[in-house]
Amino acid sequence: MSTALEQVVTDAPAVEAVPKRAMTLGSGTSLVVLGLLILAPLVVKNFIIFQLTMLLIYGLAVLALNILTGGSGQFSLGQSAFYAVGAYTSAILMETYNVNYVLTLPISGILCFGFGFLFGLPALRLSGVYLALATFALATAMPQLLKLNFLEPWTGGVQGLVVTKPDAPFGLPMSQDMWLYYFTLVITIAIYIASVNLLRSRSGRAFMAIRDNEIAASAMGVDVALYKTLAFGVSAGITGVAGSLGAIVVQFVAPDSYTITLAIQLFLGMVVGGVGWLPGSIVGAAFIIFVPNMAESVSKGLSGAVFGVLLFIVIYLVPHGARQVAIFCQQTVAKYRKR
Amino acid sequence: MELFTNQILAGISTGAIYACMALAVVMIYQAIDHLNFAQGEMAMFSTFISWQLMQWGLPYWVAFVLTIAFSFVAGIAIERVMFRPLVKAPILTQVAGFIALYSIINSSAGLIWDFTIKQYPTPFGSAPFLGSQLISTHQAGMIGVTLLMLLGLYFFFQYTRVGLAMRAAASLPESARLVGINTSWMVALGWGMAAAIGAVAGILIAPVVFLEPNMMLGVLIYGFAAAVLGGLTSPFGAVVGGFLVGIFENLAGTYIPGVGNELKLPIALALIISVLVVKPAGLFGRAIVKRV
């Protein structure tokens, strides 16, 4: 099969180009979503508030992957590793060194940014399947590394660490769950706005130029190596913050919570939400949190099969994810207005 | 020194498993241009079918042939029913489709045959091979079958019309269509062949790792790694890659202190990545030249 002739191909980019304007929501829709997110916890039970908080956290992690894949066109199955580093950073700082939980977030963000940036360097030479394998290796290695003996005084080994749940500050009259929800919401919104602005900035345009055509981008003076590693760093940093929040909300970190399964879930979340469409991240997160539960309630023994079929139906109906639905709605509304 | 040779031998015998799986991986990569994450589960399902046939009293080789025929047809059916409608979807969406297929097959096999570990017979026996304790006759037989399949594939692709058409359809689909090749059916055929090779791999691997719905998980990862290491475009590279991964893994487990069974995989993967950083298309893959 390996002929002497070298194959010449004109590759379509692995990730299709998303127009810049299509990457966000209109301001009206944004306000409605924001309003719903603020009011939701006032009417539901504590357990659902907890689930909503997890939804925001997974949404952040999917958003991070979306910046990497949808923005700069690099593929990663290693997000669970960055999530784990963030979670452990917070847990260790809070439990061993008594650092305030709010302060642990920027620390894990910066730490993960550095980690991701460094990991991005060898990954520069790899793309497509090869990059997937490299990031995959990172994801499989992470739980084992956390279990290493000489790290045990900090990580607690296989047992993991228990994290204390913070109370609402200033004597605010709300439950811990509700406080954590609003805390997470504020951080999620801040990161979301920052990400949208990042993709609209000079750096964001550089990411997208690399995604659409690396050679053309470098010909136009984009420092491909710098921006590719930068995308890795930013994505890892956001994932790290998500991991920290996850550790605080779940109150527990253990190596086996951060296996390759988590990375695959985040990937599915991105696809269902629409690759390169940032608001879709929350839809994708909802899919990976609620659909497995639904599948479980349909049939215990066949929950995997039910999940698979549901996933398949979704990608069959909307191969471009929630973005496709959004664009469809937008067009329908526009048509209606013209009349 | 004896420890070293022994570890290499042990590496070759585990490598045979990976080589087998890597061959199936390369086969599908040739046909559809990406990795099929459900490949291992398809192989596992086929192996269960052959086990069931044997439970019903069929002799080993009859079950073997029937299973391969079944897998071939099932592979084509999966392509036609599930992935043909997705052919225009973005690549990442198709990858999500593979994950869905994985989940469906794994869960159904668990329901039909439950998750208990089952013994699986071998036609080659399990006596030591040529007086060596490390390679049994089964493993030697497995290496033999893998090499035979490799040879068979080589002749198929080099000397038959269908093989030529498949190669054409994989490398330049548009031109292939212009000269009258039905590229869509070539993809289906690739799925069928990959499923059949996967079935052979599963049947050969089952006596070593035992039969259960999650048996392929580890094997598939190593199979991917082997295929990527050898170069995804070369079946020969995949087989060599399989043996190399087996040897890497064993040597890392023996010589690097503090590496238990658990860290073997990450270390093998790290080594493969270092190879890829030097040779991005794999050891035997052809470099792809991009038209700008």
XYZ file of C-alpha atoms in Angstrom:
631
model
C 0.000 0.000 0.000
C 2.886 2.345 0.559
C 3.580 3.356 -2.976
C 6.685 5.275 -3.883
C 4.495 8.069 -5.138
C 3.921 10.669 -2.514
C 0.326 11.442 -1.965
C -0.723 14.979 -2.638
C -3.856 16.068 -0.888
C -5.687 19.280 -0.437
C -6.905 18.798 3.093
C -10.072 20.367 4.244
C -9.397 21.788 7.712
C -10.342 19.329 10.424
C -12.539 21.886 12.116
C -14.786 23.856 9.849
C -14.564 27.609 9.868
C -17.063 29.379 12.073
C -17.696 32.993 11.202
C -16.650 35.230 14.059
C -20.061 36.773 14.619
C -21.669 33.356 14.812
C -19.540 32.423 17.813
C -21.687 34.278 20.355
C -25.291 34.955 21.221
C -27.161 38.169 20.570
C -27.459 40.471 23.594
C -31.215 39.917 23.989
C -30.888 36.152 24.158
C -27.901 36.466 26.488
C -29.933 38.550 28.951
C -32.776 36.030 28.973
C -30.359 33.139 29.620
C -28.616 35.148 32.330
C -31.931 35.964 33.992
C -32.928 32.298 34.001
C -29.583 31.300 35.473
C -29.921 33.870 38.258
C -33.520 32.996 39.145
C -33.298 29.213 38.792
C -31.897 28.358 42.260
C -34.621 30.368 44.015
C -37.284 27.888 42.966
C -35.615 24.457 43.076
C -34.327 22.028 45.696
C -30.764 21.888 46.988
C -29.846 18.779 45.017
C -30.915 20.396 41.774
C -28.925 23.496 42.709
C -25.922 21.208 43.093
C -26.579 19.753 39.655
C -26.921 23.213 38.163
C -23.589 24.171 39.705
C -21.999 21.100 38.115
C -23.638 22.137 34.858
C -21.860 25.496 35.012
C -18.564 23.838 35.902
C -18.726 21.327 33.067
C -19.857 24.178 30.847
C -16.609 25.964 31.695
C -14.546 22.878 30.924
C -16.328 22.373 27.602
C -15.812 26.061 26.843
C -12.096 25.597 27.430
C -11.965 22.699 24.994
C -14.002 24.758 22.574
C -11.409 27.526 22.607
C -8.704 24.983 21.848
C -10.523 22.963 19.199
C -13.074 25.390 17.832
C -10.712 28.345 18.127
C -7.278 27.089 17.183
C -8.194 23.781 15.544
C -6.193 21.563 17.890
C -7.755 18.428 19.233
C -7.372 17.291 22.827
C -8.392 14.205 24.745
C -6.289 15.324 27.687
C -8.615 17.893 29.270
C -9.283 15.598 32.223
C -5.605 15.904 33.192
C -5.801 19.704 33.433
C -9.090 19.413 35.295
C -7.401 17.045 37.763
C -4.457 19.390 38.293
C -6.848 22.246 39.037
C -8.941 20.160 41.401
C -5.927 18.865 43.321
C -4.312 22.301 43.504
C -7.388 23.694 45.220
C -7.869 20.705 47.465
C -4.246 20.674 48.648
C -4.061 24.433 49.163
C -7.303 24.479 51.118
C -6.754 21.423 53.274
C -2.989 21.407 53.853
C -2.152 25.097 53.735
C -5.481 26.608 54.802
C -5.658 28.967 51.869
C -9.016 30.647 51.286
C -10.960 28.824 48.535
C -11.397 31.981 46.490
C -7.636 32.480 46.290
C -7.030 28.908 45.122
C -8.860 29.547 41.853
C -6.393 32.001 40.289
C -3.507 29.893 41.586
C -4.748 26.743 39.856
C -5.620 28.778 36.773
C -2.060 30.063 36.505
C -0.528 26.700 37.340
C -2.609 24.927 34.706
C -1.870 27.663 32.186
C 1.831 26.972 32.652
C 1.305 23.227 32.516
C -0.783 23.481 29.348
C 1.668 25.881 27.744
C 4.570 23.498 28.410
C 2.559 20.535 27.163
C 1.735 22.508 24.040
C 5.418 22.713 23.108
C 6.028 19.054 22.165
C 2.467 18.913 20.840
C 3.455 21.523 18.258
C 4.898 18.899 15.983
C 1.791 16.780 16.156
C -1.644 17.257 14.674
C -4.847 15.312 14.102
C -4.759 11.713 15.253
C -1.238 12.057 16.567
C -2.146 14.976 18.783
C -5.173 13.015 19.968
C -2.892 10.151 20.980
C -0.462 12.453 22.787
C -3.206 14.152 24.790
C -4.788 10.777 25.396
C -1.499 9.602 26.923
C -1.590 12.585 29.271
C -5.128 11.709 30.331
C -4.308 8.066 31.064
C -1.108 8.979 32.898
C -2.664 11.555 35.228
C -4.635 9.276 37.605
C -1.587 7.005 37.916
C 0.709 9.941 38.632
C -1.629 11.172 41.355
C -1.434 7.756 42.995
C 2.389 7.767 43.150
C 3.767 6.954 46.578
C 5.983 9.959 47.112
C 3.100 12.360 46.378
C 0.883 10.684 48.909
C 1.478 13.172 51.788
C -0.154 15.815 49.591
C -2.565 13.922 47.350
C -3.738 11.317 49.821
C -3.002 8.560 47.286
C -5.873 6.348 46.160
C -8.029 7.601 49.051
C -8.114 11.149 47.731
C -8.818 14.234 49.822
C -11.940 15.565 51.451
C -12.542 19.293 50.999
C -14.566 21.396 53.443
C -17.525 23.173 51.956
C -17.314 26.946 52.386
C -20.185 28.893 53.992
C -21.812 31.915 52.468
C -19.762 34.994 53.463
C -20.932 38.214 55.216
C -23.698 36.283 56.943
C -25.778 36.128 53.759
C -28.959 34.169 54.367
C -28.483 31.375 51.852
C -27.535 27.708 51.934
C -24.000 26.610 51.102
C -25.190 25.073 47.840
C -26.903 28.245 46.761
C -23.880 30.371 47.644
C -21.599 28.080 45.662
C -23.995 28.251 42.755
C -23.860 32.048 42.605
C -20.118 32.023 43.192
C -19.665 29.621 40.269
C -22.090 31.611 38.149
C -20.113 34.833 38.605
C -16.849 33.134 37.697
C -18.402 31.346 34.724
C -19.822 34.577 33.356
C -16.536 36.394 33.851
C -14.619 33.666 32.023
C -17.249 33.459 29.302
C -17.035 37.183 28.610
C -13.245 37.065 28.698
C -13.230 34.150 26.241
C -15.583 35.851 23.836
C -13.369 38.911 23.921
C -10.261 36.798 23.538
C -11.617 35.234 20.363
C -12.530 38.676 19.026
C -9.092 40.052 19.753
C -5.902 39.937 17.736
C -4.943 36.648 19.416
C -8.344 35.157 18.676
C -8.028 36.034 15.017
C -4.591 34.441 15.027
C -6.082 31.240 16.523
C -8.721 31.099 13.845
C -6.270 31.827 11.068
C -4.215 28.860 12.255
C -7.318 26.699 12.433
C -8.382 27.539 8.896
C -5.004 27.288 7.233
C -1.783 27.016 9.119
C 0.485 27.710 6.170
C -1.451 30.764 5.074
C -1.468 32.043 8.652
C 2.287 31.740 8.977
C 2.733 33.394 5.590
C 0.772 36.356 6.910
C 3.083 36.703 9.862
C 1.202 34.830 12.581
C 3.641 33.220 14.998
C 2.091 29.759 14.665
C 4.151 28.076 17.389
C 3.432 30.823 19.925
C -0.305 30.971 19.303
C -0.764 27.210 19.239
C 0.938 26.791 22.615
C -0.907 29.848 23.907
C -4.224 28.252 22.957
C -3.207 25.152 24.882
C -2.258 27.270 27.872
C -5.488 29.281 27.919
C -7.589 26.171 27.507
C -5.717 24.359 30.280
C -5.976 27.395 32.569
C -9.761 27.607 32.220
C -10.090 23.848 32.649
C -7.985 24.161 35.805
C -10.346 26.769 37.254
C -13.276 24.490 36.393
C -11.474 21.652 38.165
C -10.942 23.792 41.266
C -14.606 24.736 41.384
C -15.487 21.081 40.872
C -13.334 20.055 43.837
C -14.923 22.716 46.084
C -18.467 21.820 45.078
C -18.108 18.026 45.163
C -16.010 18.315 48.376
C -13.870 15.383 47.341
C -10.984 14.673 44.989
C -9.701 11.200 44.085
C -7.493 10.061 41.202
C -10.192 7.911 39.651
C -12.620 10.798 39.238
C -10.369 12.218 36.544
C -9.884 9.402 34.056
C -10.107 9.448 30.292
C -13.892 9.050 30.644
C -14.102 12.658 31.808
C -12.077 13.813 28.809
C -14.360 11.886 26.463
C -17.445 13.379 28.125
C -16.079 16.875 27.641
C -15.382 16.061 24.007
C -18.962 14.837 23.520
C -20.203 17.985 25.223
C -18.299 20.077 22.735
C -19.666 18.188 19.730
C -23.257 18.297 20.973
C -22.965 21.993 21.806
C -21.436 22.809 18.447
C -17.708 23.015 17.828
C -16.547 26.622 17.916
C -19.803 28.034 19.259
C -19.102 29.166 22.815
C -22.690 29.431 24.147
C -23.180 25.826 23.021
C -20.813 24.741 25.781
C -23.593 24.963 28.344
C -25.939 22.923 26.141
C -23.222 20.302 25.723
C -22.624 20.263 29.455
C -26.336 19.730 30.026
C -26.213 16.807 27.619
C -23.344 15.060 29.392
C -24.813 15.632 32.843
C -28.488 14.845 32.310
C -28.649 12.363 29.434
C -26.727 9.545 31.202
C -29.151 9.900 34.127
C -32.092 9.774 31.759
C -30.657 6.680 30.075
C -30.243 5.062 33.472
C -33.870 5.687 34.312
C -35.034 4.184 30.997
C -33.213 0.899 31.559
C -30.598 0.015 34.135
C -28.921 -2.825 32.246
C -28.931 -1.105 28.899
C -28.143 2.447 30.050
C -24.990 2.529 27.910
C -26.916 1.470 24.830
C -29.690 3.972 25.475
C -27.108 6.727 25.919
C -25.394 5.659 22.682
C -28.660 5.672 20.756
C -29.663 9.095 22.139
C -26.238 10.497 21.283
C -26.509 9.037 17.832
C -29.957 10.513 17.254
C -28.693 13.928 18.317
C -25.691 13.941 15.995
C -27.785 12.451 13.217
C -30.417 15.193 13.466
C -28.013 18.079 14.135
C -24.495 17.150 13.020
C -23.326 20.679 13.845
C -24.694 20.561 17.359
C -26.714 23.180 19.182
C -25.216 25.853 16.944
C -27.264 24.471 14.077
C -30.437 24.770 16.141
C -29.533 28.329 17.109
C -28.859 29.355 13.525
C -32.112 27.746 12.431
C -34.068 29.655 15.097
C -32.347 32.887 14.174
C -33.294 32.467 10.516
C -36.879 31.583 11.342
C -37.210 34.666 13.540
C -35.676 36.836 10.838
C -38.122 35.488 8.269
C -41.037 36.111 10.584
C -39.946 39.715 11.145
C -39.687 40.501 7.450
C -43.342 39.734 6.829
C 21.491 -10.377 29.868
C 19.205 -13.368 30.200
C 16.627 -11.166 31.898
C 16.889 -8.806 28.959
C 16.325 -11.482 26.292
C 13.514 -12.965 28.326
C 11.805 -9.606 28.581
C 12.157 -9.103 24.843
C 10.594 -12.502 24.215
C 7.749 -11.717 26.603
C 7.369 -8.378 24.829
C 7.103 -10.107 21.468
C 4.413 -12.416 22.739
C 2.260 -9.589 24.121
C 3.189 -7.555 21.058
C 1.497 -10.158 18.878
C -1.843 -9.167 20.422
C -1.258 -5.512 19.696
C -0.011 -6.233 16.186
C -3.211 -8.110 15.434
C -5.385 -5.247 16.615
C -3.197 -2.625 14.956
C -3.709 -4.370 11.627
C -7.471 -3.954 11.977
C -6.993 -0.314 12.977
C -4.884 0.426 9.903
C -7.386 -1.336 7.691
C -10.223 0.942 8.756
C -7.951 3.976 8.667
C -7.194 3.186 5.032
C -10.873 3.029 4.231
C -12.316 5.956 6.181
C -9.308 8.075 7.063
C -9.844 8.159 10.803
C -9.605 5.940 13.820
C -12.657 3.956 14.800
C -13.023 4.022 18.572
C -15.614 1.261 18.454
C -13.272 -1.144 16.688
C -12.351 -3.001 19.865
C -15.975 -3.424 20.857
C -16.847 -4.747 17.414
C -14.078 -7.327 17.794
C -15.299 -8.193 21.289
C -18.836 -8.710 20.026
C -17.605 -10.998 17.241
C -15.623 -13.014 19.747
C -18.733 -13.454 21.857
C -20.620 -14.654 18.770
C -17.989 -17.324 18.132
C -18.081 -18.313 21.808
C -21.855 -18.636 21.630
C -21.617 -20.765 18.484
C -19.168 -23.062 20.255
C -21.483 -23.228 23.259
C -24.137 -24.479 20.875
C -21.817 -27.310 19.925
C -20.193 -26.194 16.692
C -16.511 -27.137 16.254
C -13.889 -24.394 16.638
C -13.054 -23.830 12.988
C -16.677 -23.825 11.828
C -17.456 -21.198 14.470
C -14.345 -19.308 13.382
C -15.382 -19.130 9.722
C -19.010 -18.312 10.530
C -17.952 -15.533 12.893
C -15.700 -13.957 10.314
C -18.455 -14.060 7.727
C -20.870 -12.541 10.247
C -18.414 -9.787 11.198
C -17.786 -8.905 7.579
C -21.502 -8.498 6.910
C -22.084 -6.689 10.201
C -19.232 -4.281 9.456
C -20.782 -3.406 6.111
C -24.222 -3.089 7.701
C -22.952 -0.689 10.386
C -21.360 1.485 7.747
C -24.473 1.507 5.562
C -26.984 2.121 8.335
C -25.130 4.287 10.834
C -22.276 6.091 9.164
C -23.416 6.593 5.575
C -25.924 9.267 6.672
C -23.120 11.018 8.557
C -20.704 11.094 5.650
C -21.101 14.844 5.171
C -21.018 15.650 8.891
C -17.910 17.256 10.409
C -15.151 14.836 11.412
C -15.539 15.483 15.126
C -19.220 14.602 14.873
C -18.290 11.302 13.249
C -15.883 10.624 16.103
C -18.782 11.208 18.502
C -20.680 8.652 16.405
C -17.928 6.106 17.069
C -18.216 6.764 20.780
C -21.979 6.217 20.546
C -21.408 2.915 18.732
C -18.882 1.910 21.386
C -21.380 2.585 24.131
C -24.173 0.687 22.363
C -22.123 -2.452 21.634
C -20.475 -2.578 25.051
C -23.731 -2.230 26.903
C -25.624 -4.764 24.743
C -22.861 -7.362 25.078
C -22.978 -6.847 28.827
C -26.707 -7.456 28.836
C -26.640 -10.521 26.534
C -23.605 -12.303 27.959
C -23.167 -10.491 31.312
C -19.882 -9.248 32.737
C -18.466 -12.477 34.173
C -15.110 -13.562 32.788
C -15.247 -16.553 30.459
C -12.584 -19.026 29.354
C -11.940 -19.155 25.644
C -10.371 -22.169 23.907
C -7.268 -22.053 21.750
C -6.670 -24.288 18.734
C -2.897 -24.169 19.170
C -2.584 -25.511 22.726
C -0.713 -23.737 25.462
C 2.461 -25.800 25.833
C 5.806 -23.925 25.879
C 6.954 -23.142 22.356
C 10.370 -24.575 21.363
C 11.287 -25.067 25.008
C 10.781 -21.405 25.951
C 8.594 -20.732 28.972
C 7.780 -17.233 27.785
C 6.157 -17.946 24.460
C 3.445 -20.573 24.368
C 2.332 -22.379 21.224
C -0.791 -20.236 21.278
C 1.228 -17.065 21.113
C 3.435 -18.512 18.388
C 0.287 -19.473 16.502
C -1.010 -15.946 16.976
C 2.171 -14.435 15.533
C 1.864 -16.867 12.624
C -1.754 -15.933 11.912
C -0.967 -12.213 12.144
C 1.850 -12.557 9.642
C -0.393 -14.628 7.347
C -3.078 -11.933 7.459
C -0.460 -9.317 6.686
C 0.716 -11.314 3.688
C -2.873 -11.867 2.564
C -3.607 -8.145 2.791
C -0.453 -7.331 0.870
C -1.476 -9.590 -1.998
C -5.047 -8.340 -1.874
C -4.033 -4.709 -2.158
C -1.217 -5.184 -4.660
C -2.565 -7.833 -7.030
C -6.368 -7.741 -7.138
C -8.651 -5.315 -8.933
C -10.747 -4.700 -5.845
C -7.642 -4.018 -3.794
C -6.443 -1.523 -6.374
C -9.859 0.135 -6.431
C -9.867 0.411 -2.642
C -6.452 2.000 -2.644
C -7.566 4.464 -5.283
C -10.753 5.300 -3.409
C -8.838 5.901 -0.204
C -6.095 8.090 -1.604
C -7.913 10.209 -4.199
C -11.678 9.694 -3.920
C -12.647 12.208 -6.587
C -10.350 10.865 -9.279
C -11.334 7.326 -8.338
C -14.978 8.217 -8.884
C -14.122 9.664 -12.292
C -12.637 6.382 -13.477
C -15.753 4.530 -12.418
C -14.965 3.206 -8.962
C -17.890 3.091 -6.574
C -16.078 4.819 -3.721
C -19.009 4.639 -1.330
C -19.069 0.832 -1.523
C -15.301 0.738 -1.190
C -15.678 2.430 2.196
C -18.299 -0.147 3.198
C -15.988 -2.929 2.049
C -13.213 -1.413 4.162
C -15.509 -1.503 7.201
C -16.376 -5.131 6.477
C -12.741 -6.159 6.141
C -11.742 -4.236 9.245
C -14.517 -5.932 11.194
C -13.419 -9.357 9.911
C -9.768 -8.735 10.820
C -10.905 -7.420 14.178
C -12.867 -10.640 14.705
C -9.753 -12.725 14.027
C -7.828 -10.519 16.446
C -10.519 -10.899 19.091
C -10.664 -14.674 18.739
C -6.881 -14.930 19.012
C -6.654 -12.534 21.950
C -9.519 -14.015 23.974
C -7.583 -17.057 25.289
C -4.933 -14.686 26.701
C -7.008 -11.873 28.218
C -10.199 -13.963 28.773
C -13.565 -13.165 27.361
C -15.636 -10.324 28.836
C -17.264 -7.165 27.489
C -14.378 -4.908 28.533
C -11.610 -7.194 27.270
C -10.700 -4.972 24.351
C -10.352 -1.674 26.177
C -6.649 -1.964 26.988
C -5.857 -3.878 23.832
C -7.416 -1.265 21.594
C -5.394 1.530 23.198
C -2.192 -0.387 22.566
C -3.444 -1.266 19.086
C -3.964 2.443 18.305
C -0.585 3.279 19.735
C 1.041 0.546 17.672
C -0.706 1.622 14.489
C 0.236 5.255 15.043
C 3.818 4.316 15.855
C 4.162 2.177 12.739
C 2.514 4.785 10.568
C -1.211 4.654 9.968
C -0.825 4.121 6.240
C 1.242 0.974 6.434
C -0.054 -2.481 7.499
C 3.520 -3.693 7.754
C 4.348 -0.734 9.985
C 1.357 -1.566 12.173
C 2.597 -5.104 12.796
C 6.145 -3.925 13.536
C 4.662 -1.187 15.742
C 2.665 -3.804 17.653
C 5.767 -5.816 18.493
C 7.726 -2.683 19.399
C 4.994 -1.489 21.767
C 4.935 -4.905 23.432
C 8.710 -4.820 23.895
C 8.734 -1.173 25.110
C 6.083 -1.937 27.638
C 7.894 -4.939 29.073
C 11.284 -3.270 29.217
C 9.842 -0.172 30.884
C 8.140 -2.361 33.467
C 11.392 -4.208 34.215
C 14.102 -1.583 34.101
C 12.592 1.722 35.192
C 12.289 1.709 38.987
C 8.950 2.517 40.528
C 7.007 1.508 37.427
C 4.309 -0.895 38.426
C 1.773 -2.431 36.122
C -0.219 0.762 36.233
C 2.446 3.098 34.891
C 3.441 0.798 32.027
C 0.842 2.249 29.700
C 1.666 5.937 30.201
C 5.368 5.187 29.773
C 4.817 3.211 26.599
C 2.676 6.057 25.282
C 5.261 8.661 26.271
C 7.927 6.734 24.383
C 5.723 6.521 21.322
C 5.100 10.237 21.461
C 8.817 10.917 21.628
C 9.224 8.786 18.502
C 6.426 10.716 16.818
C 7.989 14.049 17.682
C 11.023 12.956 15.676
C 9.082 11.189 12.934
C 5.581 12.709 12.800
C 4.207 10.262 10.215
C 5.232 7.163 12.167
C 8.099 4.800 11.458
C 6.832 3.421 8.154
C 4.124 5.868 7.178
C 4.546 7.979 4.103
C 4.857 11.682 4.641
C 1.818 13.516 3.362
C 2.578 16.464 1.163
C 0.008 19.213 1.354
C -0.961 21.315 -1.591
C -1.183 24.930 -0.545
